[in-house]
Amino acid sequence: MVRKLLLVSIFFGLLLTAYGQMRLSATPVPPTEPPDVARLAAVWAEEKSLGYNGDAQALGMAAFQIAARTHLPEWAGEALRQSEIALEKNAQSPLVLAYLGATHAIVARDFPVAPALQVFLGPGFVRLYHVWRSLIYLDAAVASAPLDPVVRLVRASTMLGLPKLFGQHDKGLADLRLIQSWMAHPQDAYAGMLADASFQREVLAVAVLALPEKDKTPSEPPRKP
């Protein structure tokens, strides 16, 4: 009886995993609402229209931003595909590494199988795999460019967005505090970026992730950098 239940669990787990992978690999449809997402979709569509001449890094970052805001798995899959292509073309880029890591976390978050169905073997392991890859790429990005505020912010945002059971909250909080210290005393190489209003807004949005749930408000939604 136990063996039959295990076989049934494996069978349904494989079916659910295959379904999830199919959703991730689906061709994304550019959303038309809300306006900020529609603008990102327009950037993605314009770059995509260039075919092989399109910039994979730009495509990946636009798809990542759309996925982060919409929770649509096909956009998470598109972000992952383009980020992997970008890494093949520029393996030494800390920013590409950072966004690839953040994208793996988005794929884990939006893998299209309901948590209740993870009692079947398969989907839960897929999510864990993507979290593991996320941590590897993000740590590699920071090791490659420890003084880059954007790389630090991408890791901080991702780590603070993960469930606390993964034990990465303190690392994300340390990154955030380091960025805030740089903003208070800007370094020459990144002074312009640290003083940029849009970057500072992103830092504030990520800081919301570090707040206790009771202190978060609907008017300050956490966003990915």
mmCIF file of C-alpha atoms in Angstrom:
data_model
loop_
_atom_site.group_PDB
_atom_site.id
_atom_site.type_symbol
_atom_site.label_atom_id
_atom_site.label_comp_id
_atom_site.label_asym_id
_atom_site.label_seq_id
_atom_site.Cartn_x
_atom_site.Cartn_y
_atom_site.Cartn_z
ATOM 1 C CA MET A 1 0.000 0.000 0.000
ATOM 2 C CA VAL A 2 2.792 2.403 0.951
ATOM 3 C CA ARG A 3 4.603 1.563 -2.274
ATOM 4 C CA LYS A 4 1.483 2.302 -4.318
ATOM 5 C CA LEU A 5 1.024 5.648 -2.590
ATOM 6 C CA LEU A 6 4.665 6.520 -3.259
ATOM 7 C CA LEU A 7 4.331 5.600 -6.933
ATOM 8 C CA VAL A 8 1.147 7.662 -7.229
ATOM 9 C CA SER A 9 2.887 10.602 -5.540
ATOM 10 C CA ILE A 10 5.834 10.349 -7.932
ATOM 11 C CA PHE A 11 3.541 10.048 -10.961
ATOM 12 C CA PHE A 12 1.456 13.094 -10.056
ATOM 13 C CA GLY A 13 4.598 14.967 -9.035
ATOM 14 C CA LEU A 14 6.090 14.380 -12.473
ATOM 15 C CA LEU A 15 2.874 15.520 -14.149
ATOM 16 C CA LEU A 16 2.746 18.684 -12.047
ATOM 17 C CA THR A 17 6.430 19.387 -12.679
ATOM 18 C CA ALA A 18 5.945 18.934 -16.430
ATOM 19 C CA TYR A 19 2.940 21.276 -16.302
ATOM 20 C CA GLY A 20 4.959 23.872 -14.403
ATOM 21 C CA GLN A 21 7.845 23.684 -16.860
ATOM 22 C CA MET A 22 5.413 24.014 -19.762
ATOM 23 C CA ARG A 23 3.983 27.202 -18.237
ATOM 24 C CA LEU A 24 7.476 28.610 -17.717
ATOM 25 C CA SER A 25 8.409 27.936 -21.329
ATOM 26 C CA ALA A 26 5.212 29.449 -22.773
ATOM 27 C CA THR A 27 5.544 32.509 -24.995
ATOM 28 C CA PRO A 28 4.752 35.539 -22.816
ATOM 29 C CA VAL A 29 1.958 37.885 -23.846
ATOM 30 C CA PRO A 30 2.829 41.555 -23.177
ATOM 31 C CA PRO A 31 0.450 42.899 -20.502
ATOM 32 C CA THR A 32 -1.371 46.143 -21.199
ATOM 33 C CA GLU A 33 -2.066 47.080 -17.560
ATOM 34 C CA PRO A 34 -0.982 48.638 -15.260
ATOM 35 C CA PRO A 35 0.823 51.457 -17.114
ATOM 36 C CA ASP A 36 4.269 50.841 -15.596
ATOM 37 C CA VAL A 37 4.120 47.163 -16.587
ATOM 38 C CA ALA A 38 2.829 48.081 -20.061
ATOM 39 C CA ARG A 39 5.842 50.374 -20.506
ATOM 40 C CA LEU A 40 8.206 47.552 -19.544
ATOM 41 C CA ALA A 41 6.391 45.239 -21.964
ATOM 42 C CA ALA A 42 6.857 47.811 -24.744
ATOM 43 C CA VAL A 43 10.601 47.916 -24.040
ATOM 44 C CA TRP A 44 10.732 44.113 -24.135
ATOM 45 C CA ALA A 45 8.694 43.919 -27.365
ATOM 46 C CA GLU A 46 10.859 46.522 -29.102
ATOM 47 C CA GLU A 47 14.051 44.701 -28.150
ATOM 48 C CA LYS A 48 12.520 41.338 -29.062
ATOM 49 C CA SER A 49 11.621 42.629 -32.527
ATOM 50 C CA LEU A 50 15.337 42.931 -33.282
ATOM 51 C CA GLY A 51 15.644 39.126 -33.275
ATOM 52 C CA TYR A 52 19.230 37.916 -32.954
ATOM 53 C CA ASN A 53 20.378 41.531 -32.782
ATOM 54 C CA GLY A 54 18.364 42.107 -29.615
ATOM 55 C CA ASP A 55 20.164 42.624 -26.323
ATOM 56 C CA ALA A 56 19.593 39.554 -24.112
ATOM 57 C CA GLN A 57 20.502 41.503 -20.979
ATOM 58 C CA ALA A 58 17.901 44.195 -21.734
ATOM 59 C CA LEU A 59 15.314 41.523 -22.572
ATOM 60 C CA GLY A 60 16.064 39.636 -19.370
ATOM 61 C CA MET A 61 15.873 42.703 -17.155
ATOM 62 C CA ALA A 62 12.595 43.891 -18.723
ATOM 63 C CA ALA A 63 11.070 40.411 -18.390
ATOM 64 C CA PHE A 64 12.329 40.203 -14.805
ATOM 65 C CA GLN A 65 10.635 43.476 -13.887
ATOM 66 C CA ILE A 66 7.379 42.315 -15.483
ATOM 67 C CA ALA A 67 7.525 38.950 -13.709
ATOM 68 C CA ALA A 68 8.303 40.586 -10.374
ATOM 69 C CA ARG A 69 5.199 42.758 -10.632
ATOM 70 C CA THR A 70 2.728 40.364 -12.281
ATOM 71 C CA HIS A 71 3.647 36.918 -10.843
ATOM 72 C CA LEU A 72 3.093 35.461 -14.333
ATOM 73 C CA PRO A 73 5.238 32.302 -14.683
ATOM 74 C CA GLU A 74 5.763 32.729 -18.437
ATOM 75 C CA TRP A 75 7.491 36.041 -17.780
ATOM 76 C CA ALA A 76 9.669 34.454 -15.105
ATOM 77 C CA GLY A 77 10.600 31.802 -17.668
ATOM 78 C CA GLU A 78 11.394 34.447 -20.295
ATOM 79 C CA ALA A 79 13.557 36.357 -17.805
ATOM 80 C CA LEU A 80 15.463 33.177 -16.993
ATOM 81 C CA ARG A 81 16.025 32.276 -20.666
ATOM 82 C CA GLN A 82 17.289 35.716 -21.598
ATOM 83 C CA SER A 83 19.448 36.068 -18.482
ATOM 84 C CA GLU A 84 21.132 32.740 -19.240
ATOM 85 C CA ILE A 85 21.847 33.910 -22.804
ATOM 86 C CA ALA A 86 23.234 37.182 -21.431
ATOM 87 C CA LEU A 87 25.515 35.239 -19.097
ATOM 88 C CA GLU A 88 26.829 33.151 -22.014
ATOM 89 C CA LYS A 89 27.711 36.373 -23.832
ATOM 90 C CA ASN A 90 29.164 38.167 -20.810
ATOM 91 C CA ALA A 91 30.121 35.681 -18.114
ATOM 92 C CA GLN A 92 32.162 38.266 -16.229
ATOM 93 C CA SER A 93 29.346 40.765 -15.679
ATOM 94 C CA PRO A 94 28.413 41.041 -11.971
ATOM 95 C CA LEU A 95 25.108 42.683 -12.909
ATOM 96 C CA VAL A 96 24.143 39.805 -15.213
ATOM 97 C CA LEU A 97 25.057 37.351 -12.451
ATOM 98 C CA ALA A 98 22.994 39.317 -9.932
ATOM 99 C CA TYR A 99 19.885 39.471 -12.105
ATOM 100 C CA LEU A 100 20.206 35.811 -13.050
ATOM 101 C CA GLY A 101 20.254 34.997 -9.334
ATOM 102 C CA ALA A 102 17.257 37.212 -8.654
ATOM 103 C CA THR A 103 15.444 35.629 -11.612
ATOM 104 C CA HIS A 104 15.913 32.132 -10.195
ATOM 105 C CA ALA A 105 14.226 33.369 -7.004
ATOM 106 C CA ILE A 106 11.308 34.732 -9.062
ATOM 107 C CA VAL A 107 10.974 31.372 -10.836
ATOM 108 C CA ALA A 108 10.892 29.627 -7.444
ATOM 109 C CA ARG A 109 8.238 32.064 -6.199
ATOM 110 C CA ASP A 110 6.040 31.812 -9.292
ATOM 111 C CA PHE A 111 6.446 28.141 -10.207
ATOM 112 C CA PRO A 112 2.825 27.461 -11.208
ATOM 113 C CA VAL A 113 1.954 24.651 -8.826
ATOM 114 C CA ALA A 114 -0.145 25.448 -5.752
ATOM 115 C CA PRO A 115 1.676 24.923 -2.416
ATOM 116 C CA ALA A 116 -0.948 22.372 -1.352
ATOM 117 C CA LEU A 117 0.034 20.184 -4.332
ATOM 118 C CA GLN A 118 3.658 20.063 -3.259
ATOM 119 C CA VAL A 119 2.841 17.005 -1.176
ATOM 120 C CA PHE A 120 3.544 15.222 -4.467
ATOM 121 C CA LEU A 121 7.240 14.715 -5.186
ATOM 122 C CA GLY A 122 8.647 17.067 -7.805
ATOM 123 C CA PRO A 123 7.374 20.667 -7.668
ATOM 124 C CA GLY A 124 8.845 21.358 -4.236
ATOM 125 C CA PHE A 125 12.257 20.152 -5.375
ATOM 126 C CA VAL A 126 12.060 22.422 -8.426
ATOM 127 C CA ARG A 127 11.446 25.412 -6.170
ATOM 128 C CA LEU A 128 14.329 24.453 -3.894
ATOM 129 C CA TYR A 129 16.617 24.039 -6.901
ATOM 130 C CA HIS A 130 15.865 27.558 -8.118
ATOM 131 C CA VAL A 131 16.393 29.039 -4.645
ATOM 132 C CA TRP A 132 19.746 27.236 -4.459
ATOM 133 C CA ARG A 133 20.792 28.585 -7.873
ATOM 134 C CA SER A 134 19.652 32.049 -6.826
ATOM 135 C CA LEU A 135 21.928 32.045 -3.787
ATOM 136 C CA ILE A 136 24.910 30.809 -5.813
ATOM 137 C CA TYR A 137 24.603 33.477 -8.508
ATOM 138 C CA LEU A 138 23.878 36.337 -6.112
ATOM 139 C CA ASP A 139 26.828 35.504 -3.874
ATOM 140 C CA ALA A 140 29.062 35.185 -6.937
ATOM 141 C CA ALA A 141 27.914 38.603 -8.170
ATOM 142 C CA VAL A 142 28.694 40.278 -4.843
ATOM 143 C CA ALA A 143 32.059 38.494 -4.618
ATOM 144 C CA SER A 144 32.878 39.809 -8.095
ATOM 145 C CA ALA A 145 31.778 43.412 -7.396
ATOM 146 C CA PRO A 146 31.479 43.935 -3.621
ATOM 147 C CA LEU A 147 31.339 47.734 -3.920
ATOM 148 C CA ASP A 148 28.661 47.917 -6.629
ATOM 149 C CA PRO A 149 25.472 49.360 -5.045
ATOM 150 C CA VAL A 150 23.125 47.876 -7.681
ATOM 151 C CA VAL A 151 24.540 44.376 -7.269
ATOM 152 C CA ARG A 152 24.211 44.707 -3.493
ATOM 153 C CA LEU A 153 20.663 46.023 -3.845
ATOM 154 C CA VAL A 154 19.593 43.147 -6.091
ATOM 155 C CA ARG A 155 20.924 40.660 -3.556
ATOM 156 C CA ALA A 156 19.382 42.531 -0.618
ATOM 157 C CA SER A 157 15.988 42.648 -2.322
ATOM 158 C CA THR A 158 16.086 38.956 -3.184
ATOM 159 C CA MET A 159 17.335 37.759 0.205
ATOM 160 C CA LEU A 160 14.797 39.839 2.101
ATOM 161 C CA GLY A 161 12.041 38.558 -0.172
ATOM 162 C CA LEU A 162 12.809 34.900 0.494
ATOM 163 C CA PRO A 163 10.954 33.079 3.288
ATOM 164 C CA LYS A 164 12.979 33.322 6.495
ATOM 165 C CA LEU A 165 13.353 29.539 6.700
ATOM 166 C CA PHE A 166 16.090 29.847 4.047
ATOM 167 C CA GLY A 167 18.214 31.789 6.541
ATOM 168 C CA GLN A 168 19.153 34.646 4.185
ATOM 169 C CA HIS A 169 17.330 37.535 5.875
ATOM 170 C CA ASP A 170 20.357 38.713 7.862
ATOM 171 C CA LYS A 171 22.535 38.718 4.738
ATOM 172 C CA GLY A 172 19.976 40.842 2.903
ATOM 173 C CA LEU A 173 19.690 43.182 5.856
ATOM 174 C CA ALA A 174 23.481 43.565 6.011
ATOM 175 C CA ASP A 175 23.546 44.460 2.292
ATOM 176 C CA LEU A 176 20.808 47.037 2.797
ATOM 177 C CA ARG A 177 22.587 48.659 5.738
ATOM 178 C CA LEU A 178 25.827 48.782 3.772
ATOM 179 C CA ILE A 179 24.082 50.557 0.890
ATOM 180 C CA GLN A 180 22.511 53.034 3.303
ATOM 181 C CA SER A 181 25.951 53.757 4.788
ATOM 182 C CA TRP A 182 27.290 54.389 1.276
ATOM 183 C CA MET A 183 24.414 56.775 0.609
ATOM 184 C CA ALA A 184 25.315 58.699 3.759
ATOM 185 C CA HIS A 185 28.993 58.816 2.715
ATOM 186 C CA PRO A 186 29.108 58.307 -1.083
ATOM 187 C CA GLN A 187 32.141 56.725 -2.686
ATOM 188 C CA ASP A 188 33.701 58.490 -5.668
ATOM 189 C CA ALA A 189 33.127 55.681 -8.168
ATOM 190 C CA TYR A 190 29.415 55.339 -7.387
ATOM 191 C CA ALA A 191 28.579 58.766 -5.951
ATOM 192 C CA GLY A 192 26.312 59.688 -8.863
ATOM 193 C CA MET A 193 24.350 56.466 -8.623
ATOM 194 C CA LEU A 194 23.984 56.700 -4.846
ATOM 195 C CA ALA A 195 22.626 60.240 -5.177
ATOM 196 C CA ASP A 196 20.207 59.315 -7.969
ATOM 197 C CA ALA A 197 16.587 59.779 -6.891
ATOM 198 C CA SER A 198 15.313 56.629 -8.630
ATOM 199 C CA PHE A 199 18.020 54.502 -7.001
ATOM 200 C CA GLN A 200 17.164 55.967 -3.604
ATOM 201 C CA ARG A 201 13.487 55.131 -4.158
ATOM 202 C CA GLU A 202 14.446 51.550 -4.907
ATOM 203 C CA VAL A 203 16.493 51.418 -1.702
ATOM 204 C CA LEU A 204 13.487 52.705 0.236
ATOM 205 C CA ALA A 205 11.237 50.100 -1.401
ATOM 206 C CA VAL A 206 13.670 47.325 -0.483
ATOM 207 C CA ALA A 207 13.902 48.688 3.076
ATOM 208 C CA VAL A 208 10.161 48.021 3.377
ATOM 209 C CA LEU A 209 10.928 44.313 2.929
ATOM 210 C CA ALA A 210 13.028 44.437 6.090
ATOM 211 C CA LEU A 211 10.158 45.800 8.183
ATOM 212 C CA PRO A 212 8.012 43.532 10.365
ATOM 213 C CA GLU A 213 4.755 42.637 8.612
ATOM 214 C CA LYS A 214 2.702 44.811 10.967
ATOM 215 C CA ASP A 215 4.703 47.893 9.930
ATOM 216 C CA LYS A 216 4.272 47.433 6.179
ATOM 217 C CA THR A 217 1.566 49.490 4.512
ATOM 218 C CA PRO A 218 -0.252 49.032 1.181
ATOM 219 C CA SER A 219 1.065 52.422 0.042
ATOM 220 C CA GLU A 220 4.656 51.155 0.206
ATOM 221 C CA PRO A 221 4.713 47.911 -1.825
ATOM 222 C CA PRO A 222 8.061 46.124 -1.977
ATOM 223 C CA ARG A 223 9.578 46.184 -5.445
ATOM 224 C CA LYS A 224 12.557 44.523 -7.070
ATOM 225 C CA PRO A 225 15.375 46.812 -8.143
#
